[in-house]
Coordinates of C-alpha atoms and ligand atoms in Angstrom, one line a residue:
X13 CA -10.7 23.1 -3.5
X14 CA -11.5 19.4 -3.7
X15 CA -8.9 17.6 -5.8
X16 CA -10.3 16.1 -9.1
X17 CA -8.2 13.1 -8.4
X18 CA -9.1 10.4 -5.8
X19 CA -6.0 9.2 -4.0
X20 CA -5.4 6.3 -1.7
X21 CA -4.6 7.5 1.9
X22 CA -1.0 6.3 1.4
X23 CA -0.5 8.3 -1.8
X24 CA -2.2 11.4 -0.3
X25 CA -0.1 11.2 2.9
X26 CA 3.2 10.8 0.9
X27 CA 2.4 13.8 -1.3
X28 CA 1.4 16.0 1.7
X29 CA 4.7 15.1 3.4
X30 CA 6.7 15.7 0.3
X31 CA 7.8 12.1 0.0
X32 CA 8.7 10.2 -3.2
X33 CA 5.7 9.0 -5.3
X34 CA 5.8 7.2 -8.7
X35 CA 2.8 7.1 -10.9
X36 CA 2.1 3.9 -13.0
X37 CA -0.2 3.5 -15.9
X38 CA -3.1 1.0 -16.4
X39 CA -3.3 0.6 -20.2
X40 CA -0.3 -1.6 -20.0
X41 CA -2.4 -3.8 -17.5
X42 CA -5.6 -4.0 -19.5
X43 CA -4.3 -3.7 -23.1
X44 CA -0.6 -4.2 -23.0
X45 CA -0.2 -7.8 -21.6
X46 CA -2.3 -10.9 -21.2
X47 CA -3.8 -12.2 -17.9
X48 CA -2.3 -13.3 -15.6
X49 CA 1.1 -11.9 -16.4
X50 CA -0.5 -8.4 -16.5
X51 CA -1.6 -8.8 -12.8
X52 CA 1.7 -10.3 -11.7
X53 CA 3.6 -7.5 -13.4
X54 CA 1.4 -4.7 -12.0
X55 CA 1.9 -6.0 -8.5
X56 CA 5.6 -6.6 -9.0
X57 CA 6.1 -3.1 -10.4
X58 CA 4.4 -1.6 -7.3
X59 CA 6.7 -3.7 -5.1
X60 CA 9.8 -2.5 -7.0
X61 CA 8.7 1.1 -6.5
X62 CA 8.4 0.5 -2.7
X63 CA 11.8 -1.2 -2.6
X64 CA 13.2 1.9 -4.1
X65 CA 11.8 4.0 -1.2
X66 CA 8.8 5.5 -3.1
X67 CA 5.1 5.1 -2.9
X68 CA 3.4 3.6 -6.1
X69 CA 0.3 5.3 -7.5
X70 CA -1.2 3.2 -10.3
X71 CA -3.5 5.5 -12.2
X72 CA -6.9 4.7 -13.8
X73 CA -10.5 6.0 -14.2
X74 CA -12.6 4.0 -11.8
X75 CA -16.4 4.4 -12.1
X76 CA -15.9 7.9 -13.4
X77 CA -13.3 9.1 -10.9
X78 CA -9.7 9.8 -11.8
X79 CA -7.6 7.8 -9.4
X80 CA -4.0 8.0 -8.3
X81 CA -3.4 4.8 -6.4
X82 CA -5.5 1.7 -6.8
X83 CA -6.3 -1.1 -4.3
X84 CA -5.1 -4.6 -5.2
X85 CA -8.7 -5.6 -5.8
X86 CA -9.0 -2.8 -8.4
X87 CA -5.8 -3.8 -10.1
X88 CA -7.0 -7.4 -10.3
X89 CA -10.3 -6.3 -11.8
X90 CA -8.6 -4.3 -14.5
X91 CA -6.2 -7.2 -15.2
X92 CA -9.0 -9.7 -15.5
X93 CA -11.3 -7.5 -17.6
X94 CA -8.4 -6.6 -20.0
X95 CA -9.5 -5.3 -23.3
X96 CA -13.1 -4.9 -22.3
X97 CA -12.0 -1.9 -20.2
X98 CA -11.8 1.3 -22.4
X99 CA -8.4 2.5 -23.4
X100 CA -8.3 6.0 -22.1
X101 CA -6.2 8.8 -23.5
X102 CA -6.7 12.6 -23.1
X103 CA -9.7 12.8 -25.4
X104 CA -11.5 10.0 -23.5
X105 CA -11.4 11.4 -19.9
X106 CA -14.4 13.7 -20.1
X107 CA -16.6 11.0 -21.5
X108 CA -15.5 8.4 -18.9
X109 CA -16.1 10.8 -16.0
X110 CA -19.5 12.0 -17.3
X111 CA -20.7 8.5 -17.8
X112 CA -19.2 7.0 -14.6
X113 CA -17.2 4.5 -16.6
X114 CA -13.9 2.7 -16.1
X115 CA -10.8 3.5 -18.2
X116 CA -7.3 2.1 -18.4
X117 CA -5.1 5.2 -18.8
X118 CA -2.4 5.5 -21.4
X119 CA 0.8 7.4 -20.9
X120 CA -1.0 10.6 -21.9
X121 CA -3.9 10.2 -19.5
X122 CA -1.7 9.0 -16.7
X123 CA 0.5 12.1 -17.1
X124 CA -2.7 14.2 -16.7
X125 CA -3.7 12.4 -13.5
X126 CA -0.2 12.5 -12.1
X127 CA 0.0 16.2 -12.8
X128 CA -3.4 17.0 -11.2
X129 CA -2.3 15.0 -8.2
X130 CA 1.1 16.6 -7.9
X131 CA 3.2 13.6 -8.9
X132 CA 6.3 14.3 -11.0
X133 CA 7.7 10.9 -11.8
X134 CA 5.9 8.2 -13.8
X135 CA 7.3 4.8 -14.9
X136 CA 6.0 2.7 -17.8
X137 CA 7.3 0.4 -20.6
X138 CA 7.3 2.3 -23.8
X139 CA 5.8 5.6 -24.9
X140 CA 3.6 6.0 -28.0
X141 CA 5.0 7.9 -30.9
X142 CA 4.9 8.6 -34.6
X143 CA 3.8 5.4 -36.3
X144 CA 5.6 4.1 -39.3
X145 CA 3.8 5.5 -42.4
X146 CA 2.4 8.4 -40.4
X147 CA 2.8 10.7 -43.4
X148 CA -0.1 8.8 -45.0
X149 CA -2.1 7.7 -41.8
X150 CA -1.5 10.7 -39.6
X151 CA -1.2 8.2 -36.7
X152 CA 0.8 10.1 -34.0
X153 CA 0.2 9.1 -30.4
X154 CA -1.4 11.6 -28.1
X155 CA 1.4 10.7 -25.7
X156 CA 3.7 13.1 -27.6
X157 CA 1.4 16.1 -27.3
X158 CA 1.0 15.3 -23.6
X159 CA 4.8 15.3 -23.2
X160 CA 4.8 18.7 -25.0
X161 CA 2.4 20.3 -22.4
X162 CA 2.4 18.4 -19.1
X163 CA 5.3 18.6 -16.6
X164 CA 5.8 15.0 -15.7
X165 CA 9.0 12.9 -16.2
X166 CA 8.2 9.6 -18.1
X167 CA 10.6 6.7 -17.4
X168 CA 10.5 4.3 -20.3
X169 CA 12.7 1.9 -22.3
X170 CA 12.5 4.1 -25.3
X171 CA 10.1 3.4 -28.1
X172 CA 9.4 0.3 -30.0
X173 CA 10.3 0.0 -33.6
X174 CA 6.6 -0.5 -34.4
X175 CA 7.1 3.3 -34.5
X176 CA 9.2 5.6 -36.6
X177 CA 11.8 6.3 -33.9
X178 CA 13.5 9.1 -35.9
X179 CA 10.3 11.0 -36.5
X180 CA 9.2 10.4 -32.8
X181 CA 12.5 12.1 -31.7
X182 CA 12.0 15.0 -34.2
X183 CA 8.6 15.6 -32.8
X184 CA 9.8 15.7 -29.2
X185 CA 12.6 18.1 -30.2
X186 CA 10.1 20.4 -31.9
X187 CA 7.9 20.5 -28.8
X188 CA 10.8 21.1 -26.4
X189 CA 10.8 17.8 -24.7
X190 CA 14.3 16.7 -23.4
X191 CA 15.1 13.1 -24.0
X192 CA 17.5 11.8 -21.4
X193 CA 19.5 8.6 -21.7
X194 CA 20.3 6.8 -18.5
X195 CA 23.9 5.7 -18.8
X196 CA 23.6 5.8 -22.6
X197 CA 24.1 8.2 -25.5
X198 CA 21.8 6.2 -27.7
X199 CA 18.0 6.2 -27.5
X200 CA 16.9 2.7 -26.6
X201 CA 14.4 0.7 -28.8
X202 CA 12.5 -1.1 -26.1
X203 CA 13.4 -4.7 -26.7
X204 CA 16.9 -3.6 -27.9
X205 CA 19.3 -1.4 -25.9
X206 CA 20.0 0.9 -28.8
X207 CA 18.1 2.4 -31.7
X208 CA 21.0 4.1 -33.5
X209 CA 19.5 7.6 -32.7
X210 CA 21.1 9.9 -30.1
X211 CA 19.4 11.1 -27.0
X212 CA 19.4 14.8 -26.1
X213 CA 21.6 14.2 -23.0
X214 CA 23.3 11.3 -21.3
X215 CA 22.7 11.1 -17.5
X216 CA 24.8 8.9 -15.3
X217 CA 23.0 9.1 -12.0
X218 CA 19.5 9.5 -10.5
X219 CA 20.7 12.7 -8.7
X220 CA 21.8 14.3 -12.0
X221 CA 18.3 13.5 -13.5
X222 CA 16.6 15.0 -10.5
X223 CA 18.7 18.1 -10.8
X224 CA 17.8 18.5 -14.4
X225 CA 14.1 18.1 -13.7
X226 CA 14.3 20.7 -11.0
X227 CA 16.1 23.1 -13.3
X228 CA 13.8 22.5 -16.3
X229 CA 10.6 23.1 -14.3
X230 CA 12.3 25.8 -12.2
X231 CA 12.5 27.8 -15.4
X232 CA 8.8 27.7 -15.8
X233 CA 9.1 25.3 -18.8
X234 CA 5.9 23.3 -18.7
X235 CA 6.8 20.3 -20.9
X236 CA 7.4 16.7 -19.8
X237 CA 10.8 14.9 -19.9
X238 CA 11.5 11.5 -21.3
X239 CA 14.0 9.4 -19.3
X240 CA 15.0 6.5 -21.5
X241 CA 16.4 3.5 -19.6
X242 CA 17.7 0.6 -21.8
X243 CA 16.4 -2.9 -21.1
X244 CA 18.9 -4.8 -18.9
X245 CA 21.3 -6.7 -21.1
X246 CA 20.3 -10.3 -20.1
X247 CA 16.7 -9.6 -21.3
X248 CA 17.5 -7.7 -24.5
X249 CA 16.2 -9.4 -27.6
X250 CA 18.1 -10.1 -30.8
X251 CA 17.5 -7.2 -33.2
X252 CA 17.0 -9.2 -36.3
X253 CA 14.5 -11.6 -34.8
X254 CA 12.4 -8.9 -33.2
X255 CA 12.5 -6.8 -36.4
X256 CA 11.1 -9.8 -38.3
X257 CA 8.2 -10.1 -35.8
X258 CA 7.5 -6.4 -36.0
X259 CA 7.5 -6.4 -39.8
X260 CA 5.1 -9.3 -39.8
X261 CA 2.8 -7.7 -37.2
X262 CA 2.7 -4.5 -39.2
X263 CA 1.7 -6.4 -42.3
X264 CA -1.0 -8.3 -40.4
X265 CA -2.4 -5.0 -39.0
X266 CA -2.6 -3.6 -42.5
X267 CA -4.2 -6.7 -43.9
X268 CA -6.8 -6.8 -41.1
X269 CA -7.3 -3.0 -41.4
X270 CA -6.6 -2.4 -37.7
X271 CA -6.1 1.3 -36.9
X272 CA -6.8 4.1 -34.4
X273 CA -6.5 3.2 -30.7
X274 CA -6.6 -0.5 -31.5
X275 CA -3.4 -0.5 -33.4
X276 CA -0.8 -0.5 -30.6
X277 CA -2.5 -3.2 -28.5
X278 CA -2.9 -5.4 -31.7
X279 CA 0.8 -5.0 -32.5
X280 CA 1.9 -5.8 -29.0
X281 CA -0.2 -9.0 -28.9
X282 CA 0.9 -10.1 -32.4
X283 CA 4.6 -9.6 -31.5
X284 CA 4.1 -11.6 -28.4
X285 CA 2.6 -14.5 -30.4
X286 CA 5.3 -14.3 -33.1
X287 CA 8.2 -14.4 -30.5
X288 CA 6.7 -17.2 -28.6
X289 CA 6.3 -15.1 -25.5
X290 CA 9.9 -13.8 -25.4
X291 CA 8.7 -10.2 -26.0
X292 CA 6.4 -10.5 -23.0
X293 CA 9.2 -11.6 -20.7
X294 CA 11.4 -8.7 -22.0
X295 CA 8.5 -6.3 -21.5
X296 CA 8.0 -7.3 -17.9
X297 CA 11.7 -7.0 -17.0
X298 CA 12.1 -3.6 -18.6
X299 CA 9.0 -2.1 -16.8
X300 CA 10.4 -3.2 -13.5
X301 CA 13.8 -1.7 -14.4
X302 CA 12.1 1.6 -15.2
X303 CA 10.1 1.5 -11.9
X304 CA 13.4 1.1 -10.0
X305 CA 15.0 4.1 -11.7
X306 CA 11.9 6.2 -11.3
X307 CA 11.8 5.5 -7.6
X308 CA 15.4 6.5 -7.2
X309 CA 14.9 9.8 -9.1
X310 CA 11.6 10.5 -7.3
X311 CA 13.5 10.0 -4.0
X312 CA 16.4 12.3 -5.1
X313 CA 13.9 14.9 -6.4
X314 CA 11.9 14.8 -3.1
X315 CA 15.0 15.2 -1.0
X316 CA 16.4 18.0 -3.2
X317 CA 13.2 19.9 -2.5
X318 CA 14.2 21.1 1.0
X319 CA 14.5 24.7 0.0
X320 CA 10.8 24.6 -1.2
X321 CA 9.3 23.8 -4.6
Ligands
LIG1 N1 3.9 0.8 -25.8 C1 4.1 -0.4 -25.1 N2 3.2 -0.9 -24.3 C2 2.0 -0.3 -24.0 C3 1.8 0.9 -24.7 C4 2.7 1.5 -25.6 O1 5.2 -1.0 -25.4 O2 1.2 -0.8 -23.3 C5 0.5 1.7 -24.4 C6 0.8 2.9 -23.5 O3 -0.3 3.0 -22.6 C7 0.8 4.0 -24.4 C8 -0.2 3.6 -25.4 O4 0.5 5.3 -23.8 O5 0.0 2.2 -25.6 C9 -0.1 4.4 -26.8 O6 -1.2 4.1 -27.5 P1 -1.4 4.8 -28.9 O7 -0.3 4.4 -29.8 O8 -2.8 4.4 -29.4 O9 -1.4 6.3 -28.6
LIG2 MN1 -2.7 6.2 -32.7

């Protein structure tokens, strides 16, 4: 059967040979960071995955085709066009395919493409979650439902406190998604190394994570796994300062009545302005840090596969 996912020859060969591949998302490129830092970061993250011994597969919808692996020219096109490219989550894929359009894939949509392609590890910055005030707005990211149903490990720096982190973790628990902390007992809060909420399990090596993934999926459990990797200490931002920026950004979003899929990109851009670019620098470093760990785990996962999937 023809794969519904178009792969670059490099990604296809790596998957056929059972080598390590790490999926990367494209919403972070088109909606999560400004140009040209988005382009520099996307290329640096790919390089980091390669240095870790894995093949990077940046995922997107390109002219109506689900793609795992983009050319440098396509990454540049997405980076330059930025927010004019549709932000694509699960509900958007059918529309984009049927109309032959481009889409920058969120965590949810990237998990779908990775799973269809046979990629198990995916690195990003932060996952979507239950928004603050969700009891009134019902704003819960489709990323969480995807984690509930799609067997891909998502390497992130936790969740931002633009979200209700406690409710996000409750939601993941309800849907059977293990939340692993890499060398930490405490779920990280993106810019900060700790949120005050515990992870499900602490893991101290890439091999231990790979073994857990193999055991989880080996049981036929079909959910995703969150691997939370704290931002490296030198780049972590002061909790009070960033909280102030987040509170201000949330108030601005309410005043300007921003909602739906626009909300997360609006908050990210506003926090960047309010921190004078510090949040962007932190964001870039934590994505690279996650790519490094994802490559190590993908490598350990691939080499532990010798007895067969
Ligand atoms: N969090 C970040 N940076 C991002 C995103 C989240 O720190 O770029 C993006 C991811 O693509 C994530 C999406 O999947 O936002 C979630 O959007 P929403 O809250 O609309 O589901
Ligand atoms: Mn939402």
